Short mmCIF file of C-alpha atoms and ligand atoms in Angstrom, two decimals:
data_model
loop_
_atom_site.label_atom_id
_atom_site.label_comp_id
_atom_site.label_asym_id
_atom_site.label_seq_id
_atom_site.Cartn_x
_atom_site.Cartn_y
_atom_site.Cartn_z
CA MET A 1 -1.92 -38.86 0.82
CA THR A 2 -5.32 -40.33 -0.01
CA LEU A 3 -6.57 -40.22 -3.60
CA GLU A 4 -9.36 -37.87 -2.48
CA ALA A 5 -6.84 -35.42 -0.99
CA SER A 6 -4.59 -35.41 -4.03
CA LEU A 7 -7.55 -34.91 -6.40
CA ARG A 8 -8.75 -31.96 -4.28
CA GLY A 9 -5.27 -30.54 -4.61
CA ILE A 10 -5.43 -30.83 -8.41
CA VAL A 11 -8.94 -29.61 -9.23
CA GLY A 12 -10.13 -27.90 -6.01
CA SER A 13 -12.55 -29.33 -3.44
CA ALA A 14 -15.66 -28.14 -5.26
CA GLN A 15 -14.84 -30.35 -8.27
CA VAL A 16 -14.47 -33.60 -6.32
CA LEU A 17 -17.98 -34.89 -5.68
CA GLN A 18 -18.86 -37.54 -3.15
CA GLY A 19 -21.85 -38.97 -1.32
CA ASP A 20 -25.29 -37.65 -2.29
CA ASP A 21 -23.89 -35.61 -5.19
CA LEU A 22 -23.05 -38.71 -7.22
CA ALA A 23 -26.51 -39.97 -8.16
CA ALA A 24 -26.81 -38.25 -11.56
CA TYR A 25 -23.41 -39.59 -12.65
CA GLU A 26 -24.11 -43.18 -11.64
CA VAL A 27 -27.12 -43.96 -13.82
CA ASP A 28 -27.32 -43.92 -17.62
CA TRP A 29 -29.85 -42.10 -19.83
CA ARG A 30 -32.07 -45.16 -20.25
CA LYS A 31 -31.88 -45.88 -16.50
CA ARG A 32 -30.78 -49.37 -17.35
CA TRP A 33 -27.35 -49.25 -15.74
CA HIS A 34 -27.02 -48.25 -12.07
CA GLY A 35 -23.47 -48.11 -10.73
CA ARG A 36 -21.68 -46.82 -7.67
CA ALA A 37 -18.69 -44.46 -7.99
CA ARG A 38 -15.93 -43.90 -5.47
CA LEU A 39 -16.13 -40.23 -6.46
CA VAL A 40 -16.70 -37.94 -9.43
CA VAL A 41 -13.93 -35.57 -10.48
CA ARG A 42 -14.48 -32.62 -12.81
CA PRO A 43 -11.16 -31.26 -14.09
CA GLY A 44 -11.16 -27.92 -15.92
CA SER A 45 -8.16 -28.26 -18.25
CA THR A 46 -6.11 -30.84 -20.14
CA GLU A 47 -3.29 -30.49 -17.59
CA GLU A 48 -5.76 -31.20 -14.78
CA VAL A 49 -7.08 -34.28 -16.62
CA ALA A 50 -3.50 -35.56 -16.98
CA ALA A 51 -2.76 -34.95 -13.28
CA VAL A 52 -6.00 -36.70 -12.26
CA VAL A 53 -5.09 -39.71 -14.42
CA ARG A 54 -1.60 -39.88 -12.87
CA ALA A 55 -3.06 -39.66 -9.34
CA CYS A 56 -5.54 -42.46 -10.08
CA ALA A 57 -2.74 -44.55 -11.60
CA ALA A 58 -0.59 -44.06 -8.50
CA HIS A 59 -3.47 -45.39 -6.38
CA GLY A 60 -4.30 -48.21 -8.82
CA VAL A 61 -7.81 -46.85 -9.34
CA ALA A 62 -9.85 -47.33 -12.52
CA ILE A 63 -11.38 -44.39 -14.43
CA VAL A 64 -14.68 -44.12 -16.27
CA PRO A 65 -14.53 -41.13 -18.66
CA GLN A 66 -17.89 -39.41 -18.94
CA GLY A 67 -19.21 -36.70 -21.24
CA GLY A 68 -22.94 -35.99 -21.41
CA ASN A 69 -23.85 -39.49 -20.17
CA THR A 70 -26.28 -40.06 -23.05
CA GLY A 71 -24.58 -43.24 -24.27
CA LEU A 72 -26.85 -46.22 -24.83
CA VAL A 73 -24.58 -49.22 -24.14
CA GLY A 74 -23.77 -48.87 -20.43
CA ALA A 75 -20.24 -47.52 -20.91
CA SER A 76 -20.47 -44.07 -19.31
CA VAL A 77 -21.37 -45.03 -15.74
CA PRO A 78 -19.28 -46.89 -13.15
CA ASP A 79 -19.79 -50.54 -12.26
CA GLY A 80 -21.36 -51.55 -8.95
CA SER A 81 -18.10 -51.94 -7.02
CA GLY A 82 -17.91 -48.40 -5.63
CA THR A 83 -14.18 -48.34 -6.52
CA GLN A 84 -14.17 -46.53 -9.88
CA VAL A 85 -13.62 -42.81 -10.39
CA VAL A 86 -15.92 -41.05 -12.85
CA LEU A 87 -13.91 -38.41 -14.73
CA ASN A 88 -16.50 -36.01 -16.11
CA LEU A 89 -15.30 -33.72 -18.92
CA GLY A 90 -18.15 -31.21 -18.78
CA ARG A 91 -15.89 -28.32 -17.67
CA LEU A 92 -13.58 -28.67 -20.70
CA ASN A 93 -16.00 -26.72 -22.84
CA ARG A 94 -14.07 -24.04 -24.72
CA VAL A 95 -13.99 -23.50 -28.46
CA ARG A 96 -10.26 -22.98 -28.89
CA GLU A 97 -10.11 -21.88 -32.51
CA ILE A 98 -12.05 -21.60 -35.75
CA ASP A 99 -9.93 -21.54 -38.91
CA ALA A 100 -12.46 -20.53 -41.54
CA ALA A 101 -10.01 -20.66 -44.46
CA ASN A 102 -9.01 -24.22 -43.50
CA LEU A 103 -12.64 -25.14 -42.71
CA THR A 104 -11.72 -26.49 -39.27
CA MET A 105 -12.46 -25.81 -35.63
CA THR A 106 -10.67 -26.97 -32.51
CA VAL A 107 -12.87 -27.58 -29.48
CA GLU A 108 -12.51 -29.14 -26.06
CA ALA A 109 -14.03 -32.55 -25.40
CA GLY A 110 -16.74 -31.39 -23.01
CA CYS A 111 -18.35 -28.96 -25.49
CA LEU A 112 -21.97 -29.90 -26.07
CA LEU A 113 -22.53 -31.04 -29.65
CA GLN A 114 -25.16 -28.31 -30.02
CA SER A 115 -22.67 -25.65 -28.89
CA VAL A 116 -20.20 -26.88 -31.51
CA GLN A 117 -22.90 -26.64 -34.19
CA GLU A 118 -23.82 -23.14 -33.00
CA ALA A 119 -20.20 -21.94 -32.94
CA ALA A 120 -19.82 -23.07 -36.56
CA GLN A 121 -23.12 -21.47 -37.53
CA ALA A 122 -22.05 -18.16 -35.99
CA ARG A 123 -19.29 -18.09 -38.63
CA ASP A 124 -21.77 -19.09 -41.35
CA LEU A 125 -20.28 -22.59 -41.46
CA LEU A 126 -21.69 -26.05 -40.82
CA PHE A 127 -20.60 -28.77 -38.41
CA PRO A 128 -22.84 -31.53 -39.72
CA LEU A 129 -22.88 -34.14 -36.94
CA SER A 130 -26.46 -34.17 -35.77
CA LEU A 131 -28.40 -36.44 -33.41
CA ALA A 132 -31.38 -36.30 -31.07
CA ALA A 133 -29.16 -36.05 -27.98
CA GLU A 134 -27.22 -33.04 -29.33
CA GLY A 135 -28.40 -30.73 -26.55
CA SER A 136 -26.80 -32.95 -23.88
CA CYS A 137 -24.08 -35.11 -25.48
CA THR A 138 -20.49 -33.87 -25.80
CA ILE A 139 -18.13 -33.91 -28.74
CA GLY A 140 -15.71 -36.06 -26.70
CA GLY A 141 -18.45 -38.64 -26.19
CA ASN A 142 -19.41 -38.44 -29.86
CA LEU A 143 -15.83 -39.21 -30.87
CA ALA A 144 -15.34 -41.87 -28.20
CA THR A 145 -18.42 -43.70 -29.56
CA ASN A 146 -17.85 -42.71 -33.21
CA ALA A 147 -21.42 -41.41 -33.23
CA GLY A 148 -23.47 -41.41 -36.41
CA GLY A 149 -26.79 -39.60 -36.45
CA THR A 150 -28.88 -38.24 -39.26
CA GLN A 151 -26.42 -36.81 -41.81
CA VAL A 152 -23.92 -39.67 -42.17
CA LEU A 153 -25.23 -40.36 -45.66
CA ARG A 154 -23.63 -37.12 -46.87
CA TYR A 155 -20.96 -36.16 -44.33
CA GLY A 156 -19.91 -39.41 -42.65
CA ASN A 157 -19.88 -40.30 -38.96
CA ALA A 158 -17.87 -38.65 -36.18
CA ARG A 159 -14.68 -40.38 -37.34
CA GLU A 160 -14.91 -38.83 -40.78
CA LEU A 161 -15.48 -35.38 -39.28
CA CYS A 162 -12.38 -35.43 -37.11
CA LEU A 163 -8.91 -34.43 -38.29
CA GLY A 164 -6.96 -34.38 -35.04
CA LEU A 165 -7.14 -35.20 -31.34
CA GLU A 166 -5.58 -34.25 -28.06
CA VAL A 167 -5.55 -37.23 -25.71
CA VAL A 168 -4.45 -37.94 -22.15
CA THR A 169 -2.95 -41.41 -22.20
CA ALA A 170 -3.59 -44.09 -19.56
CA ASP A 171 -0.32 -43.19 -17.84
CA GLY A 172 -1.18 -39.51 -17.73
CA GLN A 173 0.84 -38.07 -20.63
CA VAL A 174 -0.65 -35.55 -23.05
CA TRP A 175 -0.55 -36.48 -26.75
CA ASP A 176 -1.02 -33.35 -28.86
CA GLY A 177 -2.35 -34.76 -32.11
CA LEU A 178 -4.42 -31.69 -32.93
CA SER A 179 -3.99 -30.93 -36.57
CA GLY A 180 -6.11 -29.49 -39.30
CA LEU A 181 -4.43 -31.62 -41.96
CA ARG A 182 -6.57 -33.51 -44.42
CA LYS A 183 -3.58 -35.52 -45.55
CA ASP A 184 -1.03 -36.95 -43.12
CA ASN A 185 0.46 -40.38 -43.80
CA THR A 186 3.09 -40.46 -41.10
CA GLY A 187 2.69 -43.99 -39.82
CA TYR A 188 -0.11 -45.65 -37.83
CA ASP A 189 -3.21 -43.55 -37.42
CA LEU A 190 -3.36 -42.97 -33.67
CA ARG A 191 -6.37 -40.68 -33.98
CA ASP A 192 -8.45 -43.47 -35.44
CA LEU A 193 -7.51 -45.78 -32.56
CA PHE A 194 -9.02 -43.44 -30.00
CA ILE A 195 -12.13 -42.67 -32.04
CA GLY A 196 -14.69 -45.33 -31.18
CA SER A 197 -12.62 -46.70 -28.29
CA GLU A 198 -15.32 -45.81 -25.71
CA GLY A 199 -12.90 -44.49 -23.12
CA THR A 200 -10.95 -47.76 -22.94
CA LEU A 201 -7.63 -46.47 -24.33
CA GLY A 202 -7.30 -42.88 -23.09
CA ILE A 203 -9.18 -39.66 -22.53
CA ILE A 204 -9.98 -37.33 -25.41
CA THR A 205 -9.52 -33.75 -24.22
CA ALA A 206 -9.84 -31.80 -27.49
CA ALA A 207 -10.42 -32.32 -31.20
CA THR A 208 -9.95 -30.56 -34.51
CA LEU A 209 -13.10 -30.98 -36.56
CA LYS A 210 -14.02 -30.54 -40.21
CA LEU A 211 -16.41 -27.77 -41.17
CA TYR A 212 -18.45 -27.31 -44.33
CA PRO A 213 -20.09 -24.40 -46.10
CA ARG A 214 -23.65 -23.91 -44.89
CA PRO A 215 -26.16 -25.15 -47.49
CA ALA A 216 -28.11 -22.41 -49.21
CA ALA A 217 -31.40 -24.29 -49.29
CA VAL A 218 -32.70 -27.15 -47.16
CA THR A 219 -35.86 -29.05 -48.12
CA THR A 220 -37.50 -31.69 -45.94
CA ALA A 221 -40.36 -34.06 -46.69
CA LEU A 222 -42.23 -37.02 -45.28
CA ALA A 223 -43.43 -39.78 -47.59
CA THR A 224 -45.42 -42.91 -46.83
CA LEU A 225 -44.99 -46.28 -48.45
CA ALA A 226 -46.27 -49.79 -48.04
CA TRP A 227 -43.12 -51.78 -47.57
CA LEU A 228 -39.37 -51.43 -47.16
CA ASP A 229 -38.56 -52.69 -50.67
CA ASP A 230 -40.18 -49.48 -51.92
CA ALA A 231 -38.11 -47.45 -49.44
CA VAL A 232 -34.88 -48.97 -50.75
CA ALA A 233 -35.93 -48.29 -54.36
CA PHE A 234 -36.96 -44.75 -53.39
CA LEU A 235 -33.55 -44.23 -51.74
CA ALA A 236 -31.78 -45.34 -54.93
CA LEU A 237 -33.90 -42.95 -56.99
CA ALA A 238 -33.25 -40.07 -54.55
CA ARG A 239 -29.50 -40.70 -54.66
CA ALA A 240 -29.51 -40.78 -58.43
CA ARG A 241 -31.51 -37.54 -58.68
CA LEU A 242 -30.08 -35.52 -55.80
CA ASP A 243 -26.59 -37.03 -55.56
CA ALA A 244 -24.60 -35.35 -52.75
CA ALA A 245 -27.48 -32.98 -52.01
CA LEU A 246 -29.37 -35.86 -50.36
CA THR A 247 -28.37 -35.34 -46.70
CA GLY A 248 -30.94 -37.39 -44.82
CA PHE A 249 -32.99 -40.51 -45.46
CA GLU A 250 -34.68 -41.92 -42.35
CA VAL A 251 -37.35 -44.61 -42.03
CA MET A 252 -39.95 -45.20 -39.33
CA ASN A 253 -42.29 -48.17 -39.09
CA ALA A 254 -45.96 -47.75 -38.23
CA PHE A 255 -45.53 -48.76 -34.59
CA SER A 256 -42.75 -46.26 -33.90
CA LEU A 257 -44.98 -43.39 -35.06
CA GLU A 258 -47.93 -44.87 -33.19
CA LEU A 259 -45.85 -44.64 -30.00
CA VAL A 260 -45.12 -40.98 -30.76
CA ARG A 261 -48.86 -40.41 -31.26
CA ARG A 262 -49.61 -42.16 -27.97
CA HIS A 263 -47.03 -40.36 -25.82
CA PHE A 264 -46.87 -37.01 -27.62
CA PRO A 265 -50.40 -36.45 -28.98
CA GLN A 266 -49.65 -32.72 -29.33
CA LEU A 267 -47.20 -33.41 -32.21
CA ALA A 268 -49.02 -33.15 -35.54
CA GLN A 269 -48.41 -36.03 -37.94
CA PRO A 270 -49.04 -34.62 -41.42
CA LEU A 271 -49.61 -37.96 -43.15
CA PRO A 272 -52.05 -40.76 -42.29
CA PRO A 273 -50.53 -43.91 -40.71
CA ALA A 274 -48.82 -46.25 -43.19
CA GLY A 275 -46.61 -49.32 -43.12
CA TRP A 276 -43.52 -47.14 -43.37
CA THR A 277 -42.77 -43.44 -43.39
CA VAL A 278 -39.62 -41.93 -44.87
CA LEU A 279 -38.15 -38.58 -43.82
CA LEU A 280 -35.85 -37.25 -46.49
CA GLU A 281 -33.85 -34.07 -46.69
CA GLN A 282 -32.00 -32.23 -49.40
CA SER A 283 -29.35 -29.61 -48.59
CA ALA A 284 -28.35 -27.79 -51.72
CA GLY A 285 -25.62 -25.32 -52.44
CA ASP A 286 -27.48 -23.80 -55.39
CA GLY A 287 -30.52 -21.50 -55.42
CA ALA A 288 -33.67 -22.34 -53.50
CA THR A 289 -35.95 -22.34 -56.54
CA LEU A 290 -33.86 -24.78 -58.52
CA ALA A 291 -33.41 -27.05 -55.51
CA ALA A 292 -37.12 -27.03 -54.69
CA GLN A 293 -37.97 -27.94 -58.29
CA ARG A 294 -35.53 -30.86 -58.29
CA PHE A 295 -37.04 -32.11 -55.04
CA GLU A 296 -40.62 -31.81 -56.34
CA ASP A 297 -39.61 -33.70 -59.50
CA LEU A 298 -38.15 -36.50 -57.41
CA LEU A 299 -41.33 -36.89 -55.38
CA ALA A 300 -43.52 -36.78 -58.50
CA ASP A 301 -41.40 -39.45 -60.16
CA ALA A 302 -41.44 -41.68 -57.06
CA PHE A 303 -45.21 -41.31 -56.91
CA GLU A 304 -45.60 -42.18 -60.60
CA ARG A 305 -43.44 -45.30 -60.19
CA GLY A 306 -45.70 -46.39 -57.32
CA LEU A 307 -42.88 -46.21 -54.74
CA ILE A 308 -44.59 -43.73 -52.43
CA ALA A 309 -48.26 -43.40 -51.59
CA ASP A 310 -48.33 -39.91 -50.17
CA ALA A 311 -45.93 -37.06 -49.39
CA ALA A 312 -45.81 -33.81 -47.45
CA VAL A 313 -43.13 -31.21 -48.17
CA ALA A 314 -42.21 -28.73 -45.44
CA SER A 315 -42.87 -25.20 -46.60
CA SER A 316 -41.05 -23.47 -43.75
CA LEU A 317 -38.11 -24.05 -41.43
CA GLU A 318 -40.66 -24.54 -38.69
CA GLN A 319 -42.43 -27.35 -40.56
CA SER A 320 -39.12 -28.97 -41.35
CA GLY A 321 -38.20 -28.81 -37.66
CA ALA A 322 -41.55 -30.39 -36.78
CA MET A 323 -40.86 -33.31 -39.13
CA TRP A 324 -37.48 -33.93 -37.54
CA HIS A 325 -39.06 -33.55 -34.11
CA LEU A 326 -41.42 -36.45 -34.92
CA ARG A 327 -38.48 -38.65 -35.88
CA GLU A 328 -36.42 -37.61 -32.88
CA SER A 329 -39.29 -38.21 -30.46
CA ILE A 330 -39.24 -41.95 -31.14
CA PRO A 331 -36.43 -42.76 -28.63
CA LEU A 332 -38.26 -40.90 -25.86
CA ALA A 333 -41.68 -42.32 -26.80
CA GLN A 334 -40.35 -45.87 -26.65
CA SER A 335 -38.75 -45.33 -23.24
CA LEU A 336 -42.04 -43.88 -21.94
CA GLU A 337 -43.68 -47.08 -23.20
CA GLY A 338 -41.19 -49.11 -21.11
CA LEU A 339 -37.66 -50.43 -21.46
CA ASN A 340 -37.18 -52.49 -24.62
CA ILE A 341 -34.50 -54.70 -26.13
CA LYS A 342 -32.45 -52.39 -28.31
CA HIS A 343 -30.57 -53.39 -31.44
CA ASP A 344 -28.48 -50.81 -33.26
CA ILE A 345 -27.60 -52.81 -36.34
CA SER A 346 -26.24 -52.16 -39.79
CA LEU A 347 -26.72 -54.21 -42.93
CA PRO A 348 -26.02 -53.81 -46.63
CA ILE A 349 -28.94 -51.57 -47.66
CA SER A 350 -29.95 -54.11 -50.31
CA ARG A 351 -30.48 -56.79 -47.61
CA ILE A 352 -32.63 -54.72 -45.26
CA PRO A 353 -36.09 -55.63 -46.60
CA ALA A 354 -35.34 -59.38 -46.49
CA PHE A 355 -33.78 -59.07 -43.03
CA VAL A 356 -36.78 -57.20 -41.61
CA ARG A 357 -39.32 -59.52 -43.23
CA SER A 358 -37.77 -62.73 -41.93
CA THR A 359 -36.75 -61.39 -38.52
CA ASP A 360 -40.18 -59.84 -37.87
CA GLU A 361 -41.67 -63.28 -38.61
CA ALA A 362 -39.19 -65.18 -36.45
CA LEU A 363 -39.81 -62.86 -33.50
CA ALA A 364 -43.58 -63.06 -33.88
CA ARG A 365 -43.32 -66.86 -33.76
CA ALA A 366 -41.07 -66.80 -30.68
CA VAL A 367 -42.97 -64.08 -28.79
CA PRO A 368 -46.62 -63.87 -29.85
CA GLY A 369 -47.82 -60.25 -29.71
CA VAL A 370 -44.29 -58.82 -29.75
CA ARG A 371 -44.15 -55.16 -30.82
CA LEU A 372 -41.33 -53.88 -33.03
CA VAL A 373 -40.11 -50.30 -32.85
CA ASP A 374 -38.18 -50.24 -36.08
CA PHE A 375 -36.70 -46.97 -37.28
CA GLY A 376 -33.38 -45.52 -38.28
CA HIS A 377 -30.97 -44.25 -40.85
CA LEU A 378 -31.89 -46.26 -43.95
CA GLY A 379 -29.50 -44.18 -46.05
CA ASP A 380 -26.63 -45.65 -43.99
CA GLY A 381 -28.07 -49.17 -43.73
CA ASN A 382 -28.55 -48.58 -39.99
CA LEU A 383 -31.72 -49.68 -38.20
CA HIS A 384 -32.74 -49.25 -34.59
CA TYR A 385 -34.57 -52.55 -34.50
CA ASN A 386 -36.01 -52.49 -31.01
CA VAL A 387 -38.17 -55.20 -29.49
CA GLN A 388 -40.92 -54.05 -27.13
CA ALA A 389 -42.85 -56.37 -24.81
CA PRO A 390 -46.33 -57.46 -25.93
CA GLU A 391 -49.05 -55.07 -24.74
CA GLY A 392 -49.73 -55.67 -21.03
CA VAL A 393 -46.49 -57.58 -20.31
CA PRO A 394 -44.27 -55.66 -17.81
CA ALA A 395 -41.04 -54.51 -19.45
CA ASP A 396 -38.72 -55.74 -16.69
CA ARG A 397 -40.18 -59.23 -16.80
CA PHE A 398 -39.95 -59.28 -20.60
CA LEU A 399 -36.27 -58.30 -20.52
CA ALA A 400 -35.40 -60.74 -17.75
CA GLU A 401 -37.09 -63.66 -19.46
CA ARG A 402 -36.66 -63.02 -23.18
CA GLU A 403 -33.64 -60.80 -23.82
CA ALA A 404 -31.14 -63.59 -24.51
CA GLU A 405 -33.47 -65.41 -26.89
CA VAL A 406 -34.51 -62.24 -28.73
CA ASN A 407 -30.87 -61.17 -29.13
CA ARG A 408 -29.97 -64.57 -30.52
CA ILE A 409 -32.72 -64.40 -33.14
CA VAL A 410 -31.84 -60.84 -34.18
CA TYR A 411 -28.05 -61.16 -34.14
CA ASP A 412 -28.05 -64.54 -35.91
CA ALA A 413 -30.08 -62.91 -38.68
CA VAL A 414 -27.76 -59.88 -38.74
CA THR A 415 -24.75 -62.19 -39.10
CA ALA A 416 -26.46 -64.25 -41.80
CA HIS A 417 -27.13 -61.08 -43.81
CA GLY A 418 -23.56 -59.81 -43.47
CA GLY A 419 -24.37 -57.07 -40.95
CA SER A 420 -22.91 -55.61 -37.76
CA ILE A 421 -24.28 -55.82 -34.18
CA SER A 422 -23.34 -52.20 -33.51
CA ALA A 423 -23.71 -49.50 -36.14
CA GLU A 424 -23.27 -46.32 -34.11
CA HIS A 425 -23.87 -46.78 -30.37
CA GLY A 426 -20.81 -48.90 -29.63
CA ILE A 427 -20.25 -52.01 -27.54
CA GLY A 428 -19.89 -50.83 -23.93
CA ALA A 429 -21.01 -53.34 -21.34
CA LEU A 430 -24.23 -54.16 -23.17
CA LYS A 431 -22.73 -55.98 -26.14
CA ARG A 432 -19.32 -56.97 -24.79
CA ASP A 433 -20.10 -60.68 -24.54
CA GLU A 434 -21.90 -60.65 -27.88
CA LEU A 435 -18.80 -59.09 -29.50
CA ALA A 436 -16.59 -61.79 -28.00
CA GLN A 437 -18.87 -64.40 -29.60
CA ARG A 438 -19.19 -62.82 -33.01
CA LYS A 439 -15.95 -61.01 -33.84
CA SER A 440 -13.25 -63.15 -35.42
CA PRO A 441 -10.52 -64.45 -33.08
CA VAL A 442 -7.93 -62.68 -35.22
CA ALA A 443 -9.69 -59.33 -34.87
CA LEU A 444 -10.21 -59.83 -31.12
CA GLY A 445 -6.56 -60.73 -30.71
CA MET A 446 -5.43 -57.50 -32.38
CA MET A 447 -7.89 -55.47 -30.29
CA ARG A 448 -6.56 -57.04 -27.07
CA ALA A 449 -2.99 -56.33 -28.15
CA ILE A 450 -3.83 -52.65 -28.68
CA LYS A 451 -5.56 -52.45 -25.30
CA GLN A 452 -2.57 -54.10 -23.62
CA ALA A 453 -0.13 -51.72 -25.30
CA LEU A 454 -1.99 -48.50 -24.48
CA ASP A 455 -3.52 -49.43 -21.11
CA PRO A 456 -1.37 -52.24 -19.71
CA HIS A 457 -2.90 -52.05 -16.22
CA GLY A 458 -6.49 -52.08 -17.51
CA ARG A 459 -7.51 -48.88 -15.72
CA MET A 460 -9.36 -47.11 -18.54
CA ASN A 461 -13.06 -47.99 -18.46
CA PRO A 462 -12.46 -51.64 -17.58
CA GLY A 463 -15.02 -54.26 -18.56
CA ARG A 464 -16.20 -52.25 -21.56
CA VAL A 465 -15.76 -53.32 -25.20
CA LEU A 466 -13.36 -56.19 -24.37
P1 FAD B 1 -21.19 -40.47 -22.71
O1 FAD B 1 -22.49 -41.15 -22.72
O2 FAD B 1 -20.85 -39.69 -21.51
O3 FAD B 1 -20.04 -41.56 -22.96
C1 FAD B 1 -20.14 -42.48 -24.01
C2 FAD B 1 -18.83 -43.29 -24.08
O4 FAD B 1 -17.75 -42.44 -24.42
C3 FAD B 1 -18.41 -43.94 -22.77
O5 FAD B 1 -17.72 -45.10 -23.07
C4 FAD B 1 -17.45 -42.93 -22.16
O6 FAD B 1 -16.54 -43.53 -21.28
C5 FAD B 1 -16.77 -42.40 -23.39
N1 FAD B 1 -16.33 -41.01 -23.32
C6 FAD B 1 -17.10 -39.90 -23.16
N2 FAD B 1 -16.34 -38.80 -23.24
C7 FAD B 1 -15.07 -39.22 -23.45
C8 FAD B 1 -13.83 -38.56 -23.62
N3 FAD B 1 -13.74 -37.24 -23.61
N4 FAD B 1 -12.72 -39.32 -23.82
C9 FAD B 1 -12.80 -40.67 -23.85
N5 FAD B 1 -13.93 -41.34 -23.68
C10 FAD B 1 -15.06 -40.64 -23.49
N6 FAD B 1 -25.81 -42.07 -31.12
C11 FAD B 1 -25.58 -42.06 -32.44
O7 FAD B 1 -24.50 -42.45 -32.86
N7 FAD B 1 -26.54 -41.64 -33.32
C12 FAD B 1 -27.75 -41.20 -32.92
O8 FAD B 1 -28.57 -40.85 -33.73
C13 FAD B 1 -27.99 -41.18 -31.51
N8 FAD B 1 -29.16 -40.73 -31.05
C14 FAD B 1 -29.36 -40.69 -29.71
C15 FAD B 1 -30.57 -40.18 -29.24
C16 FAD B 1 -30.83 -40.11 -27.88
C17 FAD B 1 -32.13 -39.54 -27.40
C18 FAD B 1 -29.84 -40.56 -26.95
C19 FAD B 1 -30.07 -40.48 -25.49
C20 FAD B 1 -28.64 -41.07 -27.42
C21 FAD B 1 -28.38 -41.16 -28.78
N9 FAD B 1 -27.18 -41.67 -29.29
C22 FAD B 1 -26.97 -41.65 -30.63
C23 FAD B 1 -26.16 -42.29 -28.41
C24 FAD B 1 -24.80 -41.63 -28.49
O9 FAD B 1 -23.76 -42.56 -28.24
C25 FAD B 1 -24.61 -40.47 -27.58
O10 FAD B 1 -25.67 -39.58 -27.59
C26 FAD B 1 -23.30 -39.66 -27.74
O11 FAD B 1 -22.46 -39.95 -28.81
C27 FAD B 1 -22.52 -39.89 -26.48
O12 FAD B 1 -21.99 -38.67 -26.06
P2 FAD B 1 -21.90 -38.35 -24.51
O13 FAD B 1 -21.12 -37.10 -24.36
O14 FAD B 1 -23.22 -38.37 -23.86
O15 FAD B 1 -21.00 -39.57 -24.00
ZN1 ZN B 2 -29.43 -43.50 -34.62
#
């Protein structure tokens, strides 16, 4: 029997897509990676996923797991060979259980992140993972990339929010590792191997996630400042004053907000342009009045110390949403401006001002007129340090001619400052060769041994990560 026929037998003809139906599954969100799939299969249950994996294994066919296809490193679309099967998890979208007393929920991998948040909210609980793609990315994709987002400072990244997994292994067995246990020291942590593995070790079909009480009062503000040193000092002050109530601390450079102004002129920007703008958020468990006072005191103190020049505090949920909308419009505004060279880097927070100062200068010397879209999660030491072509230079030419040189300048500086070349987006195809250059041979050797043990025939998302 052909692979096509056996897959139709497993999932039904309507869920095996071929020909013209494949286009949306073959190109990534940034439209940077265009592949060709043999077919797309959309199983509706864990058992169907396992049967699909066994059928592909029997035919020696490689699988690209795909959730919402919002990944940014070219790992969720097939390569150009036309031989790979895209296994899309979108139909595994049930919330299986919410255990309010244990503060956990068990959901299937294809649930949209936003649906997971809403299911928690409906029980007056919080699932804190939060990112601009939440309306289209899936929890399976979030775990496979160990996504970060805007509340890592307080709640951790996807890894820290996950207690258990259900996984279909590369040979088509089901591992039921779903558990709501916060403590479980029974040998190697298999869950943590699959989190962040970008579909290269197995397929996540469900997860048990941590929930939190919903905060009683959320306060959001924007503040402008001249330079990043002040932002780092302001962050330290905010942590000291607000402690665990500080749930967000984002920075945006002037050019990233200028791009938002250019491409989304309808979005009001409450503060005049400045070198840097911080978006900070407090989520407090205590009363709104007390929390608001503490927040006002923090801003007044920062102003007095000369750390911030100006601030605007949201006085309604709507205004708070508008502030976040500004921040979250940066990725879209920069893609409307044209493809750029993305760097999702992390550094010790203390080193960020020196890194930005010297790398901005080095890039300006190498590429006169270069434009830097620099924004990100300062509270986690994570910058999206993106390099846009000089005004008037076509983006495709800029990438073709300068990408290697720009990456070398940025990643050499990241290494020199003790940072990482991927903070939250992963490695995928985009940074695979860079990883091979920069990770220690010992670490790479252990990673290859794990890959060999769990996917000996190299059929799970080949060519990604390693
Ligand atoms: P996909 O893109 O479909 O897949 C991503 C990877 O996971 C691929 O390697 C794929 O093979 C694998 N995969 C997917 N599902 C499974 C599964 N069930 N089992 C095994 N492997 C699987 N990321 C952040 O961390 N923080 C941010 O703040 C952030 N902001 C973003 C903003 C925008 C506008 C966009 C477009 C992306 C952003 N991202 C961010 C990127 C982020 O990686 C994704 O949005 C998200 O985590 C991927 O989920 P997905 O379902 O779209 O996965
Ligand atoms: Zn981010």
